[in-house]
Amino acid sequence: MQKLTIQTNHKSEMIDITDIVKEAVIKSGITNGICNVFTPHTTTGIILFENVDPNLQRDYLGHLHKLVPSDGNYAHGKNAHAHIKSGIVGSSVTIPVEDAKPLFGDWQGVFYCEFDGPRERKIYIKVING
Amino acid sequence: MQKLTIQTNHKSEMIDITDIVKEAVIKSGITNGICNVFTPHTTTGIILFENVDPNLQRDYLGHLHKLVPSDGNYAHGKNAHAHIKSGIVGSSVTIPVEDAKPLFGDWQGVFYCEFDGPRERKIYIKVING
Amino acid sequence: MQKLTIQTNHKSEMIDITDIVKEAVIKSGITNGICNVFTPHTTTGIILFENVDPNLQRDYLGHLHKLVPSDGNYAHGKNAHAHIKSGIVGSSVTIPVEDAKPLFGDWQGVFYCEFDGPRERKIYIKVING
């Protein structure tokens, strides 16, 4: 298990953690298997997403904000929208590993989604042999 | 593999199954690895979510209901909305395991989401060593 | 790791790949464990969903289209909606395996979701022993 820390810089943000995940796979010493990338926070998410055009990250966050507005009528306090987004987006992804590399597509990467930053956040990465 | 049963009590509901998952990890005898929590039903979901303020569960279910209203114009019968919610929320989560414990965050737990209850439902929990 | 190819036939489409996943589990030679089904493309998704009434697939795609319209105001080009859908639906599922079978429910199957077809697409299936 590798426990990492990242600093988010905005209220709402997508951070490309593809290289962090690639490095964690190499560090695990495992050549073939699967890799689980997990966030232990409840106002964040982890997804696989296009990592070439940054406009798409803006579109994704902007559209999520439309679907789950921060000023909605929620019973919980001000960051209810961030928890709801987290519950829709998901808190972990599992990726196949081959030749010591996570098998991303050519346009695909892993993103850490911050919905209530900026904060210091943890990421857990676990690679399973198989 | 552990196959468990829970009784849901409402049409729409989130049940905190964090303790059930913790117990299943201990029972598996596995100290380090990952844990997959899975629902075999198509009008339910499994998510990681905040488990301290119950208002947030109300906000989540309420907002999902806004996004996917039960009285929408669907080709399928009355519970189409429950299937659509299930497809958005997801049917399983995978969590890292360390020292015989699933590595939840301080405010984080696993929830069984019922979208078409009340019913008796199954949960499958599989822990993988690694 | 099994790397498969499927041809999608429409702009937006759900293809039932349940039999493909069952076969991949048998082919892996693994009797008990978990199975990860993964798409390396960023305008597709993989979900567990009801596979008996085809109306439900129409309802799901139709409702996703309502939530994320193709003609929205996006910074990226024409297929931004397809990337956003992919980010909401998710790019992989993990399923428990027992007796050389993925443990689907009676009404449940795995679907490959195409949001920007038709195209030739890849699926990666990795079964882990445990």
CSV table of C-alpha atoms in Angstrom, one decimal:
chain,number,residue,atom,x,y,z
A,1,MET,CA,0.0,0.0,0.0
A,2,GLN,CA,1.3,3.4,-0.9
A,3,LYS,CA,-0.1,6.4,0.9
A,4,LEU,CA,0.5,9.7,-0.8
A,5,THR,CA,-0.4,13.3,-0.2
A,6,ILE,CA,-1.4,16.0,-2.7
A,7,GLN,CA,-2.2,19.7,-2.2
A,8,THR,CA,-5.2,20.9,-4.1
A,9,ASN,CA,-5.3,24.6,-5.0
A,10,HIS,CA,-8.9,25.5,-5.8
A,11,LYS,CA,-12.4,25.1,-4.5
A,12,SER,CA,-13.2,22.8,-7.4
A,13,GLU,CA,-10.4,21.2,-9.5
A,14,MET,CA,-9.2,18.1,-11.4
A,15,ILE,CA,-5.6,17.1,-10.9
A,16,ASP,CA,-4.0,14.7,-13.3
A,17,ILE,CA,-2.4,12.0,-11.1
A,18,THR,CA,-1.5,9.6,-14.0
A,19,ASP,CA,2.2,9.9,-13.5
A,20,ILE,CA,1.8,9.4,-9.7
A,21,VAL,CA,-0.1,6.1,-10.4
A,22,LYS,CA,2.5,4.9,-13.0
A,23,GLU,CA,5.3,5.5,-10.5
A,24,ALA,CA,3.4,3.7,-7.7
A,25,VAL,CA,2.9,0.7,-10.0
A,26,ILE,CA,6.7,0.6,-10.7
A,27,LYS,CA,7.5,1.0,-7.0
A,28,SER,CA,5.2,-1.8,-6.0
A,29,GLY,CA,7.4,-4.2,-8.0
A,30,ILE,CA,4.4,-5.9,-9.4
A,31,THR,CA,4.4,-6.6,-13.2
A,32,ASN,CA,1.0,-8.0,-13.8
A,33,GLY,CA,-2.3,-7.5,-11.9
A,34,ILE,CA,-4.6,-4.6,-11.1
A,35,CYS,CA,-4.2,-1.3,-9.4
A,36,ASN,CA,-6.7,0.4,-7.1
A,37,VAL,CA,-6.6,4.2,-6.7
A,38,PHE,CA,-8.6,5.3,-3.7
A,39,THR,CA,-9.5,8.6,-1.9
A,40,PRO,CA,-10.5,8.5,1.8
A,41,HIS,CA,-12.2,11.9,1.6
A,42,THR,CA,-15.9,12.4,1.1
A,43,THR,CA,-15.8,15.7,-0.9
A,44,THR,CA,-13.5,14.3,-3.6
A,45,GLY,CA,-13.6,11.7,-6.4
A,46,ILE,CA,-11.3,9.6,-8.6
A,47,ILE,CA,-12.0,9.1,-12.3
A,48,LEU,CA,-10.5,8.0,-15.5
A,49,PHE,CA,-10.8,10.9,-18.0
A,50,GLU,CA,-9.4,12.5,-21.1
A,51,ASN,CA,-6.0,14.1,-20.3
A,52,VAL,CA,-5.1,16.0,-23.5
A,53,ASP,CA,-7.5,18.9,-23.8
A,54,PRO,CA,-7.7,20.9,-20.5
A,55,ASN,CA,-11.0,22.4,-21.8
A,56,LEU,CA,-12.6,19.0,-21.1
A,57,GLN,CA,-11.8,19.2,-17.4
A,58,ARG,CA,-13.4,22.6,-17.3
A,59,ASP,CA,-16.5,21.2,-19.1
A,60,TYR,CA,-16.7,18.3,-16.7
A,61,LEU,CA,-16.5,20.4,-13.6
A,62,GLY,CA,-18.8,23.0,-15.0
A,63,HIS,CA,-21.4,20.5,-16.0
A,64,LEU,CA,-21.3,18.7,-12.6
A,65,HIS,CA,-21.8,22.1,-11.1
A,66,LYS,CA,-24.9,22.6,-13.2
A,67,LEU,CA,-26.3,19.2,-12.2
A,68,VAL,CA,-25.4,19.7,-8.5
A,69,PRO,CA,-25.4,23.5,-7.8
A,70,SER,CA,-23.5,24.7,-4.7
A,71,ASP,CA,-26.4,26.9,-3.8
A,72,GLY,CA,-29.1,24.2,-3.9
A,73,ASN,CA,-31.6,23.6,-1.1
A,74,TYR,CA,-29.7,21.1,1.0
A,75,ALA,CA,-30.3,20.0,4.6
A,76,HIS,CA,-26.6,19.8,5.3
A,77,GLY,CA,-24.4,22.9,5.4
A,78,LYS,CA,-22.6,24.7,2.6
A,79,ASN,CA,-20.6,21.8,1.1
A,80,ALA,CA,-23.5,19.3,0.6
A,81,HIS,CA,-23.1,19.7,-3.2
A,82,ALA,CA,-19.4,18.5,-2.8
A,83,HIS,CA,-20.6,15.3,-1.0
A,84,ILE,CA,-23.3,14.7,-3.6
A,85,LYS,CA,-20.8,15.1,-6.5
A,86,SER,CA,-18.4,12.7,-4.7
A,87,GLY,CA,-21.3,10.1,-4.5
A,88,ILE,CA,-22.0,10.5,-8.2
A,89,VAL,CA,-18.4,10.5,-9.5
A,90,GLY,CA,-17.1,7.7,-7.2
A,91,SER,CA,-14.2,7.4,-4.8
A,92,SER,CA,-11.9,4.8,-6.5
A,93,VAL,CA,-10.9,3.3,-9.8
A,94,THR,CA,-9.4,-0.1,-10.6
A,95,ILE,CA,-7.0,-0.4,-13.6
A,96,PRO,CA,-5.4,-3.4,-15.2
A,97,VAL,CA,-1.6,-3.6,-14.9
A,98,GLU,CA,0.7,-5.2,-17.5
A,99,ASP,CA,4.5,-5.1,-17.9
A,100,ALA,CA,4.7,-2.9,-14.8
A,101,LYS,CA,2.4,-0.3,-16.4
A,102,PRO,CA,-1.2,0.7,-15.7
A,103,LEU,CA,-3.0,0.0,-19.1
A,104,PHE,CA,-4.4,3.5,-19.8
A,105,GLY,CA,-5.7,4.3,-23.3
A,106,ASP,CA,-3.8,6.9,-25.4
A,107,TRP,CA,-6.0,9.8,-24.3
A,108,GLN,CA,-6.8,8.5,-20.9
A,109,GLY,CA,-5.5,9.4,-17.4
A,110,VAL,CA,-6.5,9.2,-13.7
A,111,PHE,CA,-7.8,12.4,-12.1
A,112,TYR,CA,-8.2,13.4,-8.5
A,113,CYS,CA,-11.3,15.5,-8.3
A,114,GLU,CA,-11.5,18.1,-5.6
A,115,PHE,CA,-15.0,19.5,-4.9
A,116,ASP,CA,-14.3,21.4,-1.6
A,117,GLY,CA,-10.7,22.6,-1.6
A,118,PRO,CA,-8.1,23.9,-1.3
A,119,ARG,CA,-6.8,21.2,1.1
A,120,GLU,CA,-4.1,18.7,1.7
A,121,ARG,CA,-5.6,15.3,0.5
A,122,LYS,CA,-4.6,11.7,0.7
A,123,ILE,CA,-4.5,9.1,-2.0
A,124,TYR,CA,-4.1,5.3,-1.4
A,125,ILE,CA,-2.7,3.2,-4.2
A,126,LYS,CA,-2.7,-0.6,-3.9
A,127,VAL,CA,-1.4,-2.9,-6.6
A,128,ILE,CA,-2.4,-6.6,-6.5
A,129,ASN,CA,-0.4,-9.3,-8.2
A,130,GLY,CA,-2.2,-11.7,-10.5
B,1,MET,CA,-16.7,-14.9,-0.8
B,2,GLN,CA,-19.2,-13.8,1.8
B,3,LYS,CA,-22.8,-13.6,0.8
B,4,LEU,CA,-24.9,-11.5,3.1
B,5,THR,CA,-28.5,-10.4,3.2
B,6,ILE,CA,-30.0,-7.1,4.3
B,7,GLN,CA,-33.6,-6.0,4.7
B,8,THR,CA,-34.3,-2.6,3.3
B,9,ASN,CA,-37.2,-0.7,4.8
B,10,HIS,CA,-38.1,2.2,2.5
B,11,LYS,CA,-38.8,2.9,-1.2
B,12,SER,CA,-35.5,4.9,-1.3
B,13,GLU,CA,-32.9,4.5,1.4
B,14,MET,CA,-29.2,4.5,2.2
B,15,ILE,CA,-28.1,1.9,4.7
B,16,ASP,CA,-24.7,2.2,6.3
B,17,ILE,CA,-22.9,-1.2,5.9
B,18,THR,CA,-19.5,0.0,7.1
B,19,ASP,CA,-19.5,-2.4,10.1
B,20,ILE,CA,-20.7,-5.3,8.0
B,21,VAL,CA,-17.7,-4.7,5.6
B,22,LYS,CA,-15.2,-4.4,8.5
B,23,GLU,CA,-16.5,-7.7,9.9
B,24,ALA,CA,-16.3,-9.4,6.6
B,25,VAL,CA,-12.6,-8.3,6.2
B,26,ILE,CA,-11.8,-9.8,9.6
B,27,LYS,CA,-13.7,-13.0,8.8
B,28,SER,CA,-11.8,-13.4,5.6
B,29,GLY,CA,-8.5,-13.8,7.5
B,30,ILE,CA,-6.8,-11.5,5.0
B,31,THR,CA,-4.6,-8.8,6.5
B,32,ASN,CA,-3.5,-6.9,3.4
B,33,GLY,CA,-5.1,-6.5,0.0
B,34,ILE,CA,-8.4,-5.1,-1.4
B,35,CYS,CA,-12.0,-5.7,-0.7
B,36,ASN,CA,-14.8,-5.7,-3.3
B,37,VAL,CA,-18.4,-4.9,-2.1
B,38,PHE,CA,-20.9,-5.8,-4.8
B,39,THR,CA,-24.7,-5.8,-5.2
B,40,PRO,CA,-26.3,-8.3,-7.6
B,41,HIS,CA,-29.5,-6.2,-7.9
B,42,THR,CA,-30.2,-3.7,-10.7
B,43,THR,CA,-32.3,-1.1,-8.7
B,44,THR,CA,-29.6,-0.6,-6.0
B,45,GLY,CA,-26.2,0.9,-5.7
B,46,ILE,CA,-23.1,0.8,-3.5
B,47,ILE,CA,-21.1,3.9,-2.7
B,48,LEU,CA,-18.5,5.4,-0.4
B,49,PHE,CA,-20.1,8.4,1.4
B,50,GLU,CA,-20.0,10.6,4.5
B,51,ASN,CA,-21.4,8.7,7.4
B,52,VAL,CA,-21.6,11.3,10.2
B,53,ASP,CA,-24.4,13.7,9.3
B,54,PRO,CA,-27.6,11.8,8.3
B,55,ASN,CA,-28.8,15.0,6.5
B,56,LEU,CA,-26.3,14.3,3.8
B,57,GLN,CA,-27.9,11.0,3.0
B,58,ARG,CA,-31.2,12.8,2.7
B,59,ASP,CA,-29.6,15.4,0.4
B,60,TYR,CA,-28.0,12.7,-1.8
B,61,LEU,CA,-31.2,10.7,-2.3
B,62,GLY,CA,-33.2,13.9,-2.7
B,63,HIS,CA,-30.9,15.3,-5.3
B,64,LEU,CA,-30.7,12.0,-7.2
B,65,HIS,CA,-34.5,12.1,-7.2
B,66,LYS,CA,-34.4,15.6,-8.7
B,67,LEU,CA,-32.0,14.5,-11.4
B,68,VAL,CA,-33.9,11.2,-12.2
B,69,PRO,CA,-37.5,11.8,-11.2
B,70,SER,CA,-39.7,8.7,-10.6
B,71,ASP,CA,-42.5,10.1,-12.8
B,72,GLY,CA,-40.3,10.8,-15.8
B,73,ASN,CA,-41.3,9.8,-19.3
B,74,TYR,CA,-39.7,6.3,-19.4
B,75,ALA,CA,-40.4,3.4,-21.9
B,76,HIS,CA,-40.0,0.8,-19.1
B,77,GLY,CA,-42.5,0.5,-16.3
B,78,LYS,CA,-42.7,2.4,-13.0
B,79,ASN,CA,-39.2,1.7,-11.6
B,80,ALA,CA,-37.2,2.8,-14.6
B,81,HIS,CA,-35.9,5.7,-12.5
B,82,ALA,CA,-34.5,3.2,-10.0
B,83,HIS,CA,-32.5,1.4,-12.7
B,84,ILE,CA,-31.2,4.7,-14.1
B,85,LYS,CA,-30.0,5.7,-10.6
B,86,SER,CA,-28.3,2.4,-10.2
B,87,GLY,CA,-26.5,2.9,-13.5
B,88,ILE,CA,-25.3,6.3,-12.4
B,89,VAL,CA,-24.3,5.5,-8.8
B,90,GLY,CA,-22.6,2.1,-9.6
B,91,SER,CA,-23.0,-1.4,-8.3
B,92,SER,CA,-19.7,-2.0,-6.5
B,93,VAL,CA,-16.8,-0.4,-4.7
B,94,THR,CA,-13.2,-1.6,-4.2
B,95,ILE,CA,-11.4,-0.5,-1.0
B,96,PRO,CA,-7.8,-1.1,0.1
B,97,VAL,CA,-7.2,-3.3,3.1
B,98,GLU,CA,-4.4,-2.9,5.7
B,99,ASP,CA,-3.9,-4.5,9.1
B,100,ALA,CA,-7.2,-6.5,8.6
B,101,LYS,CA,-9.1,-3.2,8.2
B,102,PRO,CA,-10.7,-1.5,5.1
B,103,LEU,CA,-8.9,1.8,4.9
B,104,PHE,CA,-11.9,4.2,5.2
B,105,GLY,CA,-11.3,7.9,5.9
B,106,ASP,CA,-12.5,9.4,9.2
B,107,TRP,CA,-15.8,10.6,7.8
B,108,GLN,CA,-16.2,7.8,5.2
B,109,GLY,CA,-18.3,4.6,5.1
B,110,VAL,CA,-19.9,2.2,2.7
B,111,PHE,CA,-23.6,2.6,1.9
B,112,TYR,CA,-26.1,0.2,0.4
B,113,CYS,CA,-28.4,2.4,-1.8
B,114,GLU,CA,-32.0,1.1,-2.2
B,115,PHE,CA,-33.9,2.8,-5.0
B,116,ASP,CA,-36.9,0.4,-5.2
B,117,GLY,CA,-37.6,-1.1,-1.8
B,118,PRO,CA,-38.5,-2.3,0.7
B,119,ARG,CA,-37.0,-5.7,-0.2
B,120,GLU,CA,-34.6,-8.4,1.0
B,121,ARG,CA,-31.3,-7.7,-0.8
B,122,LYS,CA,-28.0,-9.6,-1.2
B,123,ILE,CA,-24.5,-8.2,-0.8
B,124,TYR,CA,-21.3,-10.0,-1.9
B,125,ILE,CA,-18.0,-9.2,-0.2
B,126,LYS,CA,-14.8,-10.6,-1.6
B,127,VAL,CA,-11.4,-9.9,-0.1
B,128,ILE,CA,-8.3,-10.5,-2.2
B,129,ASN,CA,-4.9,-11.0,-0.6
B,130,GLY,CA,-2.0,-9.0,-1.9
C,1,MET,CA,-5.0,-10.1,-19.3
C,2,GLN,CA,-7.4,-10.5,-22.2
C,3,LYS,CA,-7.7,-7.7,-24.8
C,4,LEU,CA,-10.8,-7.9,-26.9
C,5,THR,CA,-12.3,-5.7,-29.6
C,6,ILE,CA,-15.9,-4.8,-30.3
C,7,GLN,CA,-17.5,-2.9,-33.1
C,8,THR,CA,-20.1,-0.3,-32.0
C,9,ASN,CA,-22.8,0.5,-34.5
C,10,HIS,CA,-24.4,3.7,-33.3
C,11,LYS,CA,-23.6,7.2,-32.0
C,12,SER,CA,-24.9,6.2,-28.6
C,13,GLU,CA,-25.4,2.6,-27.6
C,14,MET,CA,-25.3,0.0,-24.8
C,15,ILE,CA,-23.9,-3.4,-25.8
C,16,ASP,CA,-24.5,-6.4,-23.6
C,17,ILE,CA,-21.0,-7.9,-23.0
C,18,THR,CA,-22.1,-10.3,-20.3
C,19,ASP,CA,-21.3,-13.5,-22.4
C,20,ILE,CA,-17.9,-12.0,-23.4
C,21,VAL,CA,-17.1,-11.5,-19.7
C,22,LYS,CA,-18.3,-15.0,-18.7
C,23,GLU,CA,-16.1,-16.5,-21.4
C,24,ALA,CA,-13.1,-14.5,-20.4
C,25,VAL,CA,-13.4,-15.8,-16.8
C,26,ILE,CA,-13.5,-19.4,-18.0
C,27,LYS,CA,-10.6,-18.7,-20.3
C,28,SER,CA,-8.5,-17.3,-17.5
C,29,GLY,CA,-8.6,-20.6,-15.7
C,30,ILE,CA,-9.3,-18.9,-12.4
C,31,THR,CA,-12.1,-20.4,-10.3
C,32,ASN,CA,-12.4,-17.9,-7.4
C,33,GLY,CA,-11.5,-14.2,-7.2
C,34,ILE,CA,-12.5,-11.0,-8.9
C,35,CYS,CA,-12.8,-9.8,-12.5
C,36,ASN,CA,-12.0,-6.2,-13.7
C,37,VAL,CA,-13.7,-5.1,-17.0
C,38,PHE,CA,-12.0,-1.9,-18.3
C,39,THR,CA,-12.4,0.4,-21.3
C,40,PRO,CA,-9.3,2.4,-22.4
C,41,HIS,CA,-11.4,5.0,-24.3
C,42,THR,CA,-12.6,8.3,-22.9
C,43,THR,CA,-16.0,8.5,-24.6
C,44,THR,CA,-17.3,5.2,-23.4
C,45,GLY,CA,-18.3,3.6,-20.1
C,46,ILE,CA,-18.8,0.2,-18.5
C,47,ILE,CA,-21.7,-0.5,-16.1
C,48,LEU,CA,-23.6,-3.3,-14.5
C,49,PHE,CA,-27.3,-2.9,-15.6
C,50,GLU,CA,-30.6,-4.7,-16.1
C,51,ASN,CA,-30.3,-6.9,-19.2
C,52,VAL,CA,-33.8,-8.3,-19.7
C,53,ASP,CA,-36.0,-5.3,-20.9
C,54,PRO,CA,-34.2,-3.4,-23.8
C,55,ASN,CA,-36.5,-0.4,-23.0
C,56,LEU,CA,-34.4,0.2,-20.0
C,57,GLN,CA,-31.3,0.7,-22.0
C,58,ARG,CA,-33.2,3.2,-24.1
C,59,ASP,CA,-34.4,4.9,-20.9
C,60,TYR,CA,-30.8,5.0,-19.5
C,61,LEU,CA,-29.2,6.5,-22.6
C,62,GLY,CA,-32.1,8.9,-23.1
C,63,HIS,CA,-32.0,10.2,-19.6
C,64,LEU,CA,-28.2,10.6,-19.7
C,65,HIS,CA,-28.7,12.6,-22.8
C,66,LYS,CA,-31.2,14.8,-21.0
C,67,LEU,CA,-28.7,15.3,-18.1
C,68,VAL,CA,-25.8,15.9,-20.5
C,69,PRO,CA,-27.1,17.3,-23.8
C,70,SER,CA,-24.9,16.9,-26.8
C,71,ASP,CA,-25.6,20.6,-27.8
C,72,GLY,CA,-24.7,22.1,-24.4
C,73,ASN,CA,-22.3,25.1,-24.1
C,74,TYR,CA,-19.0,23.3,-23.8
C,75,ALA,CA,-15.4,24.7,-24.3
C,76,HIS,CA,-14.2,21.5,-26.0
C,77,GLY,CA,-15.5,20.5,-29.4
C,78,LYS,CA,-18.6,18.5,-30.4
C,79,ASN,CA,-18.1,15.4,-28.3
C,80,ALA,CA,-17.6,17.0,-24.9
C,81,HIS,CA,-20.9,15.5,-23.8
C,82,ALA,CA,-19.6,12.0,-24.5
C,83,HIS,CA,-16.5,12.7,-22.3
C,84,ILE,CA,-18.7,14.0,-19.5
C,85,LYS,CA,-21.0,11.0,-19.7
C,86,SER,CA,-18.0,8.7,-19.5
C,87,GLY,CA,-16.8,10.6,-16.4
C,88,ILE,CA,-20.2,10.1,-14.7
C,89,VAL,CA,-20.8,6.5,-15.8
C,90,GLY,CA,-17.3,5.2,-15.1
C,91,SER,CA,-14.7,3.3,-17.1
C,92,SER,CA,-14.5,-0.1,-15.3
C,93,VAL,CA,-16.4,-2.5,-13.0
C,94,THR,CA,-15.1,-5.1,-10.7
C,95,ILE,CA,-17.2,-8.3,-10.2
C,96,PRO,CA,-16.7,-11.2,-7.8
C,97,VAL,CA,-15.9,-14.6,-9.3
C,98,GLU,CA,-17.0,-18.0,-7.9
C,99,ASP,CA,-16.9,-21.5,-9.5
C,100,ALA,CA,-15.4,-19.9,-12.6
C,101,LYS,CA,-18.4,-17.6,-13.1
C,102,PRO,CA,-18.8,-13.9,-12.5
C,103,LEU,CA,-21.5,-13.6,-9.8
C,104,PHE,CA,-24.1,-11.5,-11.7
C,105,GLY,CA,-27.6,-11.2,-10.3
C,106,ASP,CA,-30.5,-12.8,-12.2
C,107,TRP,CA,-31.4,-9.6,-14.1
C,108,GLN,CA,-27.9,-8.2,-14.2
C,109,GLY,CA,-25.3,-8.0,-16.9
C,110,VAL,CA,-22.3,-5.9,-18.0
C,111,PHE,CA,-22.8,-3.3,-20.6
C,112,TYR,CA,-20.3,-1.5,-22.8
C,113,CYS,CA,-21.6,2.1,-23.2
C,114,GLU,CA,-20.7,3.9,-26.4
C,115,PHE,CA,-21.2,7.7,-26.3
C,116,ASP,CA,-19.4,8.7,-29.5
C,117,GLY,CA,-19.6,5.9,-32.0
C,118,PRO,CA,-19.7,4.0,-34.2
C,119,ARG,CA,-16.1,2.9,-33.7
C,120,GLU,CA,-13.9,-0.2,-33.1
C,121,ARG,CA,-13.3,-0.3,-29.3
C,122,LYS,CA,-11.1,-2.2,-27.0
C,123,ILE,CA,-12.1,-4.0,-23.7
C,124,TYR,CA,-9.5,-5.3,-21.2
C,125,ILE,CA,-10.6,-8.1,-18.9
C,126,LYS,CA,-8.3,-9.1,-16.0
C,127,VAL,CA,-9.2,-11.9,-13.6
C,128,ILE,CA,-7.4,-12.1,-10.3
C,129,ASN,CA,-7.1,-15.3,-8.2
C,130,GLY,CA,-8.1,-15.1,-4.6
